[in-house]
Amino acid sequence: MASGPQFRLLGPMEVRLDGAAVVLRAGKHRALLAALLLRPNRVVPVTELVGHVWGDTPPARTRGTLQTYVMRLRAALGDPSLIQTAPDGYRMRVDPLSVDAHRFADAAARGRAAASSDLVTARKAFAEALDLWRGPVLSDVPSETLYSEHAPRLTELLMTVHEQRIDVELALGNHADLVPELFGLTRDHPLRERFWAQLMLALYRCSRQAEALEAFRQLDRTLDEQLGIDPSQELRSLHQAILVGAPELAAPVVEREPERAPSSPMRLPDDIADFTGRSAHVDRVSGLVTGSVPIVTLAGPPGVGKTTLAVRVAHLLRHRFPDGQLYVDLRGYALGAPADGVDVLSRFLRALGVPPDEIPPDADEQSTMLRSLLSGRRMLLVLDNASAPAQVRPLLPGTASCRVIVTSRDDLRGLIALNGARTVPVGVFPAAESEALLTTLLGPGDHAELAERCGHLPLALRVAAAYLAGRDDVTISGSPIELAYAALPPAPQRLFRLLSLVPGPDFTPEAASALADVDAEGLLTVLAIARLVVSPAPGRYRFHDELVRYAATLREAADTPAEQQAAWTALLNHYLRGVERCAELLYPGIVRLPSSSTGPAPRIATSAEALAWLDSERPNLIATIRHAAEHGPADMAWQLADALRGYLWIGQHVGEWLATAHHGLQAAQASAHRPAEAAMHANLGSLYLRLGEFARSIEHHGHAIELYRALGDKDAEAGALNNLSLVHRRSGNLVAARDTLVRCLEMLRASSADIVSTGLYNLGQLAVELGELDSAVEHFSQALSLAPNADSHTYLGLALRLQGRLDEARAHLERALEIGNVPAGEAETLENLAALELASGNTDEALSLASRALALVADGGDQQVATSVRITLGEARRVLLDFEGAAELFSQALATARRIGFASGEVRALIDLALVLRDLDRPADARSAAAEAARRSAELGLRGLENRARELA
């Protein structure tokens, strides 16, 4: 919330100064203030104010009376400068976010921007927007004109936010909580069909199909009686889907993360309710962790309960580590590969609030960043299942305020010698604790013999208790795990064996069903009851390391190589179909390698569900790609890597992107599959471009171009040339960029319009950077004639704006907004509209548009676009004389441009920074920034920017 005075219009008018209410008793004073607040920082003409305050019956001395009202308002507000006099009206100088109506619109925009990628953030933004409403807008402001102009707009936006927020809640699986609210909304707004559709879906997902169908019939009657029309096609389709129980209506499976501030993450697994014994261990480990020991290693044999003990202590000590707790299973003893260090470090950095695009791909750099972030914080790290000190060291905080608990089968003496660790041995239970656990699980009785047969091993005790539960006539006469398996029917036995093929940390019922070619949900319940698998979260299952080894031993003995290969291939096919389905929803325009996948895709209906599925399956997908690259089938490795790259690009999962591309390239080269090898080189070229490592990007694009040329694939070669031109452009080699683009377009003569238009876009953007605006307009016009989409209109609008043809530019930019685009594309359009408004003298509108644009790309979005938006936003701030705010925005833009290698953005930011430094009376700093801008623009061949910089310098 903005500081200073606060104004509320969404309900009875409220004014608060320093927390105290200011009462405006005169209705006309409230009308005047509302008219100014609804257009903050803009001159409202006297004629409009008179109409809003008096309507059709103004007083005889209108202007004088209005001046008196303004004077009284200034006195009531305690700061005469808040209402400024202009030649033809008055201006209210306040932060728009100090007015609840504008804050509402801002929060709604943030919610919409986040809804496609971050459901939790979207829910919070929508809730923030809705919480601002205290009643009907302007409810005590006596102005018919104000009410007619603003109330319908704000009320419609309120209804839209309700709809969008409910869509988010449905995507999060909160349908049961929504039903009462939706009954109220459909009662209050009986003609608003979207609420009825949401009510029908929520009821259906609550297994209330009959009520969902009755809701449709009620709507049908209402529309017929009041309007004489039928429900929309969307409602009729939903009604039919509910009638047949269509699978796409099923509630999404959403992995729920604790909703905590990024600076104080809590990532521990749940503590178990029936934790028994270990009181001496709990006291000893707690004392060491809160004392002077930086690292405590819990060492002991498998199945002894090291993880359970570590998690219990961590939960008990939460209050001692207020800055958060992080947990990771390092999988040091898993059948598959251990957890990848880059992946683990990336997860920790994200949990600590580092934006994805700022996480370096190199493990050493990530480790350094982690230590820097942890410095001075009071946090606890739990590093589970470490097999060697080398797995642990990159994750160590290096600060006395943070402590670490490590679990391992070994004592990790290297940590003792070099890192000051202390080992706490964890052995089997004493007899009394074994019997206490069995009493907790089975009830009172003589459990001494059973505890002895289980070797007092907690894992065996729990499996044995699960085996004996409800079986009074059965005893344990051998290994509890073997007996538990032997007691299973054939179907769950087979599933248990085949699940040992899963290379990742966990699996879903859908993955298990694909693997074993059965409906696995009930079988997994059987295995979970037998304690042979565990369910750490709804809809997800995993093995204990010892149990997966036992399952693998059984599989090798009982299942033929052909059966095992068929199961493994089916699992790969399930993952590939899932990723491909998500790609269709999230990035359909990205060209992918031909697929060998078959069969139905997982049930993923929306982009929000697609993103949630990929987020939850990401560790499994990375492990699967690696396993397929090393053990086959190789084609699955590169197909998965290729299909996944759009998601990794969107989410800025740089470390995972690097790993999967290299695994895909390794598999393609080992199989001598040239199309896949070319695609993986192009994949790596795009990644290194994103990282600003231009030499590596040029190298991989060069390999891709050579391979495509040898294959005779002209379209693919042209695509790689197009990307290579972008690398040259971003690195400042504009001559090479132009030459490469010309080669690309020569090859594209007979290609599709979309492909040719992309080359023309890039050639036009290059012309803009070179200051050749006539050529830019020509290129963008040709692109528009070939592919009339939002990007075409945006880029042509950009070039026309730079030529000063503002009306033509506005028409194209507004058309781009009407068509719609991805967040980065919409942000580009809004930023150009903001620059246009700035050139037209409409600074406040420019500020609003640029702020909307920044909300779309600020958090993890396209950082090149974000850089340009911050520059335009800073220019608006500078015009409004907010020099400090402008300087901060230009500095942020400069830092980002340098980090991502955005050469022209760097020069633009330097020029604007020089201007605002001069405004701040810092001439030496201003000259230094201008000189740097002149040097860089001359070096890069940016002639237009170079002339501006030299004038400043």
mmCIF file with all atom_site columns, C-alpha atoms in Angstrom, residues 796-946:
data_model
loop_
_atom_site.group_PDB
_atom_site.id
_atom_site.type_symbol
_atom_site.label_atom_id
_atom_site.label_alt_id
_atom_site.label_comp_id
_atom_site.label_asym_id
_atom_site.label_entity_id
_atom_site.label_seq_id
_atom_site.pdbx_PDB_ins_code
_atom_site.Cartn_x
_atom_site.Cartn_y
_atom_site.Cartn_z
_atom_site.occupancy
_atom_site.B_iso_or_equiv
_atom_site.pdbx_formal_charge
_atom_site.auth_seq_id
_atom_site.auth_comp_id
_atom_site.auth_asym_id
_atom_site.auth_atom_id
_atom_site.pdbx_PDB_model_num
ATOM 1   C CA . LEU A 1 796 ? 4.578  -1.872  -36.904 1.00 0.00 ? 796 LEU A CA 1
ATOM 2   C CA . GLY A 1 797 ? 3.119  0.384   -34.209 1.00 0.00 ? 797 GLY A CA 1
ATOM 3   C CA . LEU A 1 798 ? 6.604  0.667   -32.682 1.00 0.00 ? 798 LEU A CA 1
ATOM 4   C CA . ALA A 1 799 ? 8.199  1.771   -35.950 1.00 0.00 ? 799 ALA A CA 1
ATOM 5   C CA . LEU A 1 800 ? 5.405  4.212   -36.768 1.00 0.00 ? 800 LEU A CA 1
ATOM 6   C CA . ARG A 1 801 ? 5.661  5.724   -33.283 1.00 0.00 ? 801 ARG A CA 1
ATOM 7   C CA . LEU A 1 802 ? 9.379  6.286   -33.720 1.00 0.00 ? 802 LEU A CA 1
ATOM 8   C CA . GLN A 1 803 ? 8.619  8.044   -37.038 1.00 0.00 ? 803 GLN A CA 1
ATOM 9   C CA . GLY A 1 804 ? 6.212  10.344  -35.195 1.00 0.00 ? 804 GLY A CA 1
ATOM 10  C CA . ARG A 1 805 ? 3.115  8.911   -36.915 1.00 0.00 ? 805 ARG A CA 1
ATOM 11  C CA . LEU A 1 806 ? 1.294  8.611   -33.613 1.00 0.00 ? 806 LEU A CA 1
ATOM 12  C CA . ASP A 1 807 ? -2.295 8.120   -34.772 1.00 0.00 ? 807 ASP A CA 1
ATOM 13  C CA . GLU A 1 808 ? -1.325 5.290   -37.117 1.00 0.00 ? 808 GLU A CA 1
ATOM 14  C CA . ALA A 1 809 ? 0.830  3.762   -34.404 1.00 0.00 ? 809 ALA A CA 1
ATOM 15  C CA . ARG A 1 810 ? -2.005 3.919   -31.866 1.00 0.00 ? 810 ARG A CA 1
ATOM 16  C CA . ALA A 1 811 ? -4.393 2.115   -34.235 1.00 0.00 ? 811 ALA A CA 1
ATOM 17  C CA . HIS A 1 812 ? -1.979 -0.804  -34.654 1.00 0.00 ? 812 HIS A CA 1
ATOM 18  C CA . LEU A 1 813 ? -1.126 -1.028  -30.968 1.00 0.00 ? 813 LEU A CA 1
ATOM 19  C CA . GLU A 1 814 ? -4.767 -0.985  -29.901 1.00 0.00 ? 814 GLU A CA 1
ATOM 20  C CA . ARG A 1 815 ? -5.497 -3.680  -32.483 1.00 0.00 ? 815 ARG A CA 1
ATOM 21  C CA . ALA A 1 816 ? -2.703 -5.790  -30.967 1.00 0.00 ? 816 ALA A CA 1
ATOM 22  C CA . LEU A 1 817 ? -4.357 -5.533  -27.553 1.00 0.00 ? 817 LEU A CA 1
ATOM 23  C CA . GLU A 1 818 ? -7.709 -6.554  -29.035 1.00 0.00 ? 818 GLU A CA 1
ATOM 24  C CA . ILE A 1 819 ? -6.186 -9.685  -30.595 1.00 0.00 ? 819 ILE A CA 1
ATOM 25  C CA . GLY A 1 820 ? -4.415 -10.684 -27.380 1.00 0.00 ? 820 GLY A CA 1
ATOM 26  C CA . ASN A 1 821 ? -0.997 -12.199 -26.816 1.00 0.00 ? 821 ASN A CA 1
ATOM 27  C CA . VAL A 1 822 ? 1.213  -14.056 -24.370 1.00 0.00 ? 822 VAL A CA 1
ATOM 28  C CA . PRO A 1 823 ? 2.253  -11.971 -21.305 1.00 0.00 ? 823 PRO A CA 1
ATOM 29  C CA . ALA A 1 824 ? 5.569  -10.838 -22.821 1.00 0.00 ? 824 ALA A CA 1
ATOM 30  C CA . GLY A 1 825 ? 3.864  -9.836  -26.079 1.00 0.00 ? 825 GLY A CA 1
ATOM 31  C CA . GLU A 1 826 ? 1.099  -7.960  -24.285 1.00 0.00 ? 826 GLU A CA 1
ATOM 32  C CA . ALA A 1 827 ? 3.723  -6.200  -22.172 1.00 0.00 ? 827 ALA A CA 1
ATOM 33  C CA . GLU A 1 828 ? 5.552  -5.075  -25.350 1.00 0.00 ? 828 GLU A CA 1
ATOM 34  C CA . THR A 1 829 ? 2.304  -3.645  -26.713 1.00 0.00 ? 829 THR A CA 1
ATOM 35  C CA . LEU A 1 830 ? 1.489  -1.836  -23.470 1.00 0.00 ? 830 LEU A CA 1
ATOM 36  C CA . GLU A 1 831 ? 5.021  -0.449  -23.243 1.00 0.00 ? 831 GLU A CA 1
ATOM 37  C CA . ASN A 1 832 ? 4.784  0.970   -26.770 1.00 0.00 ? 832 ASN A CA 1
ATOM 38  C CA . LEU A 1 833 ? 1.391  2.477   -25.990 1.00 0.00 ? 833 LEU A CA 1
ATOM 39  C CA . ALA A 1 834 ? 2.919  3.993   -22.858 1.00 0.00 ? 834 ALA A CA 1
ATOM 40  C CA . ALA A 1 835 ? 5.738  5.529   -24.905 1.00 0.00 ? 835 ALA A CA 1
ATOM 41  C CA . LEU A 1 836 ? 3.165  6.850   -27.364 1.00 0.00 ? 836 LEU A CA 1
ATOM 42  C CA . GLU A 1 837 ? 1.120  8.460   -24.577 1.00 0.00 ? 837 GLU A CA 1
ATOM 43  C CA . LEU A 1 838 ? 4.316  9.947   -23.188 1.00 0.00 ? 838 LEU A CA 1
ATOM 44  C CA . ALA A 1 839 ? 5.095  11.455  -26.592 1.00 0.00 ? 839 ALA A CA 1
ATOM 45  C CA . SER A 1 840 ? 1.521  12.813  -26.698 1.00 0.00 ? 840 SER A CA 1
ATOM 46  C CA . GLY A 1 841 ? 1.877  14.499  -23.302 1.00 0.00 ? 841 GLY A CA 1
ATOM 47  C CA . ASN A 1 842 ? -0.398 12.062  -21.455 1.00 0.00 ? 842 ASN A CA 1
ATOM 48  C CA . THR A 1 843 ? 2.073  11.213  -18.734 1.00 0.00 ? 843 THR A CA 1
ATOM 49  C CA . ASP A 1 844 ? -0.371 9.730   -16.248 1.00 0.00 ? 844 ASP A CA 1
ATOM 50  C CA . GLU A 1 845 ? -1.800 7.358   -18.840 1.00 0.00 ? 845 GLU A CA 1
ATOM 51  C CA . ALA A 1 846 ? 1.738  6.413   -19.842 1.00 0.00 ? 846 ALA A CA 1
ATOM 52  C CA . LEU A 1 847 ? 2.554  5.649   -16.220 1.00 0.00 ? 847 LEU A CA 1
ATOM 53  C CA . SER A 1 848 ? -0.529 3.445   -15.873 1.00 0.00 ? 848 SER A CA 1
ATOM 54  C CA . LEU A 1 849 ? 0.168  1.512   -19.100 1.00 0.00 ? 849 LEU A CA 1
ATOM 55  C CA . ALA A 1 850 ? 3.836  0.965   -18.282 1.00 0.00 ? 850 ALA A CA 1
ATOM 56  C CA . SER A 1 851 ? 2.941  -0.225  -14.765 1.00 0.00 ? 851 SER A CA 1
ATOM 57  C CA . ARG A 1 852 ? 0.519  -2.766  -16.251 1.00 0.00 ? 852 ARG A CA 1
ATOM 58  C CA . ALA A 1 853 ? 3.241  -3.923  -18.624 1.00 0.00 ? 853 ALA A CA 1
ATOM 59  C CA . LEU A 1 854 ? 5.773  -4.362  -15.838 1.00 0.00 ? 854 LEU A CA 1
ATOM 60  C CA . ALA A 1 855 ? 3.324  -6.448  -13.796 1.00 0.00 ? 855 ALA A CA 1
ATOM 61  C CA . LEU A 1 856 ? 3.222  -8.944  -16.681 1.00 0.00 ? 856 LEU A CA 1
ATOM 62  C CA . VAL A 1 857 ? 6.983  -9.537  -16.889 1.00 0.00 ? 857 VAL A CA 1
ATOM 63  C CA . ALA A 1 858 ? 8.577  -8.368  -13.634 1.00 0.00 ? 858 ALA A CA 1
ATOM 64  C CA . ASP A 1 859 ? 8.605  -11.750 -11.848 1.00 0.00 ? 859 ASP A CA 1
ATOM 65  C CA . GLY A 1 860 ? 10.299 -14.380 -13.999 1.00 0.00 ? 860 GLY A CA 1
ATOM 66  C CA . GLY A 1 861 ? 8.962  -13.036 -17.327 1.00 0.00 ? 861 GLY A CA 1
ATOM 67  C CA . ASP A 1 862 ? 10.904 -12.012 -20.437 1.00 0.00 ? 862 ASP A CA 1
ATOM 68  C CA . GLN A 1 863 ? 13.671 -9.848  -19.005 1.00 0.00 ? 863 GLN A CA 1
ATOM 69  C CA . GLN A 1 864 ? 14.464 -8.082  -22.271 1.00 0.00 ? 864 GLN A CA 1
ATOM 70  C CA . VAL A 1 865 ? 10.886 -6.822  -22.381 1.00 0.00 ? 865 VAL A CA 1
ATOM 71  C CA . ALA A 1 866 ? 11.045 -6.022  -18.657 1.00 0.00 ? 866 ALA A CA 1
ATOM 72  C CA . THR A 1 867 ? 14.159 -3.899  -19.306 1.00 0.00 ? 867 THR A CA 1
ATOM 73  C CA . SER A 1 868 ? 12.421 -1.833  -21.990 1.00 0.00 ? 868 SER A CA 1
ATOM 74  C CA . VAL A 1 869 ? 9.335  -1.426  -19.809 1.00 0.00 ? 869 VAL A CA 1
ATOM 75  C CA . ARG A 1 870 ? 11.389 -0.166  -16.859 1.00 0.00 ? 870 ARG A CA 1
ATOM 76  C CA . ILE A 1 871 ? 13.059 2.397   -19.139 1.00 0.00 ? 871 ILE A CA 1
ATOM 77  C CA . THR A 1 872 ? 9.704  3.714   -20.362 1.00 0.00 ? 872 THR A CA 1
ATOM 78  C CA . LEU A 1 873 ? 8.305  3.703   -16.828 1.00 0.00 ? 873 LEU A CA 1
ATOM 79  C CA . GLY A 1 874 ? 11.345 5.653   -15.676 1.00 0.00 ? 874 GLY A CA 1
ATOM 80  C CA . GLU A 1 875 ? 10.857 8.185   -18.455 1.00 0.00 ? 875 GLU A CA 1
ATOM 81  C CA . ALA A 1 876 ? 7.284  8.740   -17.250 1.00 0.00 ? 876 ALA A CA 1
ATOM 82  C CA . ARG A 1 877 ? 8.499  9.145   -13.654 1.00 0.00 ? 877 ARG A CA 1
ATOM 83  C CA . ARG A 1 878 ? 11.051 11.688  -14.826 1.00 0.00 ? 878 ARG A CA 1
ATOM 84  C CA . VAL A 1 879 ? 8.400  13.766  -16.589 1.00 0.00 ? 879 VAL A CA 1
ATOM 85  C CA . LEU A 1 880 ? 6.429  13.741  -13.332 1.00 0.00 ? 880 LEU A CA 1
ATOM 86  C CA . LEU A 1 881 ? 9.573  15.097  -11.607 1.00 0.00 ? 881 LEU A CA 1
ATOM 87  C CA . ASP A 1 882 ? 10.067 11.913  -9.587  1.00 0.00 ? 882 ASP A CA 1
ATOM 88  C CA . PHE A 1 883 ? 13.789 11.920  -10.310 1.00 0.00 ? 883 PHE A CA 1
ATOM 89  C CA . GLU A 1 884 ? 14.778 9.464   -7.577  1.00 0.00 ? 884 GLU A CA 1
ATOM 90  C CA . GLY A 1 885 ? 12.163 6.950   -8.711  1.00 0.00 ? 885 GLY A CA 1
ATOM 91  C CA . ALA A 1 886 ? 13.230 7.362   -12.332 1.00 0.00 ? 886 ALA A CA 1
ATOM 92  C CA . ALA A 1 887 ? 16.907 6.872   -11.455 1.00 0.00 ? 887 ALA A CA 1
ATOM 93  C CA . GLU A 1 888 ? 16.065 3.655   -9.587  1.00 0.00 ? 888 GLU A CA 1
ATOM 94  C CA . LEU A 1 889 ? 14.163 2.287   -12.591 1.00 0.00 ? 889 LEU A CA 1
ATOM 95  C CA . PHE A 1 890 ? 16.948 3.196   -15.033 1.00 0.00 ? 890 PHE A CA 1
ATOM 96  C CA . SER A 1 891 ? 19.520 1.564   -12.745 1.00 0.00 ? 891 SER A CA 1
ATOM 97  C CA . GLN A 1 892 ? 17.430 -1.614  -12.538 1.00 0.00 ? 892 GLN A CA 1
ATOM 98  C CA . ALA A 1 893 ? 17.075 -1.657  -16.326 1.00 0.00 ? 893 ALA A CA 1
ATOM 99  C CA . LEU A 1 894 ? 20.801 -1.134  -16.786 1.00 0.00 ? 894 LEU A CA 1
ATOM 100 C CA . ALA A 1 895 ? 21.682 -3.974  -14.411 1.00 0.00 ? 895 ALA A CA 1
ATOM 101 C CA . THR A 1 896 ? 19.288 -6.374  -16.137 1.00 0.00 ? 896 THR A CA 1
ATOM 102 C CA . ALA A 1 897 ? 20.404 -5.360  -19.632 1.00 0.00 ? 897 ALA A CA 1
ATOM 103 C CA . ARG A 1 898 ? 24.036 -5.996  -18.738 1.00 0.00 ? 898 ARG A CA 1
ATOM 104 C CA . ARG A 1 899 ? 23.219 -9.296  -17.051 1.00 0.00 ? 899 ARG A CA 1
ATOM 105 C CA . ILE A 1 900 ? 21.319 -10.700 -20.051 1.00 0.00 ? 900 ILE A CA 1
ATOM 106 C CA . GLY A 1 901 ? 23.482 -9.020  -22.703 1.00 0.00 ? 901 GLY A CA 1
ATOM 107 C CA . PHE A 1 902 ? 20.739 -6.739  -24.072 1.00 0.00 ? 902 PHE A CA 1
ATOM 108 C CA . ALA A 1 903 ? 23.046 -4.262  -25.809 1.00 0.00 ? 903 ALA A CA 1
ATOM 109 C CA . SER A 1 904 ? 20.633 -1.602  -27.074 1.00 0.00 ? 904 SER A CA 1
ATOM 110 C CA . GLY A 1 905 ? 18.714 -1.744  -23.767 1.00 0.00 ? 905 GLY A CA 1
ATOM 111 C CA . GLU A 1 906 ? 21.979 -1.078  -21.942 1.00 0.00 ? 906 GLU A CA 1
ATOM 112 C CA . VAL A 1 907 ? 22.647 2.033   -24.040 1.00 0.00 ? 907 VAL A CA 1
ATOM 113 C CA . ARG A 1 908 ? 19.077 3.339   -23.677 1.00 0.00 ? 908 ARG A CA 1
ATOM 114 C CA . ALA A 1 909 ? 19.268 2.900   -19.904 1.00 0.00 ? 909 ALA A CA 1
ATOM 115 C CA . LEU A 1 910 ? 22.626 4.721   -19.760 1.00 0.00 ? 910 LEU A CA 1
ATOM 116 C CA . ILE A 1 911 ? 21.285 7.672   -21.771 1.00 0.00 ? 911 ILE A CA 1
ATOM 117 C CA . ASP A 1 912 ? 18.205 8.043   -19.604 1.00 0.00 ? 912 ASP A CA 1
ATOM 118 C CA . LEU A 1 913 ? 20.277 7.601   -16.467 1.00 0.00 ? 913 LEU A CA 1
ATOM 119 C CA . ALA A 1 914 ? 22.553 10.431  -17.637 1.00 0.00 ? 914 ALA A CA 1
ATOM 120 C CA . LEU A 1 915 ? 19.519 12.671  -18.099 1.00 0.00 ? 915 LEU A CA 1
ATOM 121 C CA . VAL A 1 916 ? 18.051 12.009  -14.672 1.00 0.00 ? 916 VAL A CA 1
ATOM 122 C CA . LEU A 1 917 ? 21.446 12.335  -12.978 1.00 0.00 ? 917 LEU A CA 1
ATOM 123 C CA . ARG A 1 918 ? 21.681 15.788  -14.513 1.00 0.00 ? 918 ARG A CA 1
ATOM 124 C CA . ASP A 1 919 ? 18.223 16.537  -13.106 1.00 0.00 ? 919 ASP A CA 1
ATOM 125 C CA . LEU A 1 920 ? 19.481 15.434  -9.692  1.00 0.00 ? 920 LEU A CA 1
ATOM 126 C CA . ASP A 1 921 ? 22.355 17.931  -9.967  1.00 0.00 ? 921 ASP A CA 1
ATOM 127 C CA . ARG A 1 922 ? 25.020 15.239  -10.303 1.00 0.00 ? 922 ARG A CA 1
ATOM 128 C CA . PRO A 1 923 ? 26.801 16.538  -13.432 1.00 0.00 ? 923 PRO A CA 1
ATOM 129 C CA . ALA A 1 924 ? 29.944 14.418  -13.081 1.00 0.00 ? 924 ALA A CA 1
ATOM 130 C CA . ASP A 1 925 ? 27.938 11.189  -12.800 1.00 0.00 ? 925 ASP A CA 1
ATOM 131 C CA . ALA A 1 926 ? 25.707 12.287  -15.678 1.00 0.00 ? 926 ALA A CA 1
ATOM 132 C CA . ARG A 1 927 ? 28.710 12.918  -17.960 1.00 0.00 ? 927 ARG A CA 1
ATOM 133 C CA . SER A 1 928 ? 30.211 9.557   -17.004 1.00 0.00 ? 928 SER A CA 1
ATOM 134 C CA . ALA A 1 929 ? 26.988 7.686   -17.894 1.00 0.00 ? 929 ALA A CA 1
ATOM 135 C CA . ALA A 1 930 ? 26.649 9.593   -21.171 1.00 0.00 ? 930 ALA A CA 1
ATOM 136 C CA . ALA A 1 931 ? 30.271 8.890   -22.110 1.00 0.00 ? 931 ALA A CA 1
ATOM 137 C CA . GLU A 1 932 ? 29.765 5.186   -21.420 1.00 0.00 ? 932 GLU A CA 1
ATOM 138 C CA . ALA A 1 933 ? 26.610 5.241   -23.551 1.00 0.00 ? 933 ALA A CA 1
ATOM 139 C CA . ALA A 1 934 ? 28.491 6.928   -26.403 1.00 0.00 ? 934 ALA A CA 1
ATOM 140 C CA . ARG A 1 935 ? 31.349 4.413   -26.186 1.00 0.00 ? 935 ARG A CA 1
ATOM 141 C CA . ARG A 1 936 ? 29.033 1.375   -26.141 1.00 0.00 ? 936 ARG A CA 1
ATOM 142 C CA . SER A 1 937 ? 26.746 2.646   -28.922 1.00 0.00 ? 937 SER A CA 1
ATOM 143 C CA . ALA A 1 938 ? 29.735 3.414   -31.181 1.00 0.00 ? 938 ALA A CA 1
ATOM 144 C CA . GLU A 1 939 ? 31.148 -0.039  -30.424 1.00 0.00 ? 939 GLU A CA 1
ATOM 145 C CA . LEU A 1 940 ? 27.799 -1.636  -31.296 1.00 0.00 ? 940 LEU A CA 1
ATOM 146 C CA . GLY A 1 941 ? 26.996 0.466   -34.362 1.00 0.00 ? 941 GLY A CA 1
ATOM 147 C CA . LEU A 1 942 ? 23.840 1.985   -32.819 1.00 0.00 ? 942 LEU A CA 1
ATOM 148 C CA . ARG A 1 943 ? 24.096 5.264   -34.699 1.00 0.00 ? 943 ARG A CA 1
ATOM 149 C CA . GLY A 1 944 ? 20.882 6.921   -33.519 1.00 0.00 ? 944 GLY A CA 1
ATOM 150 C CA . LEU A 1 945 ? 21.623 6.209   -29.867 1.00 0.00 ? 945 LEU A CA 1
ATOM 151 C CA . GLU A 1 946 ? 25.263 7.218   -30.350 1.00 0.00 ? 946 GLU A CA 1
#
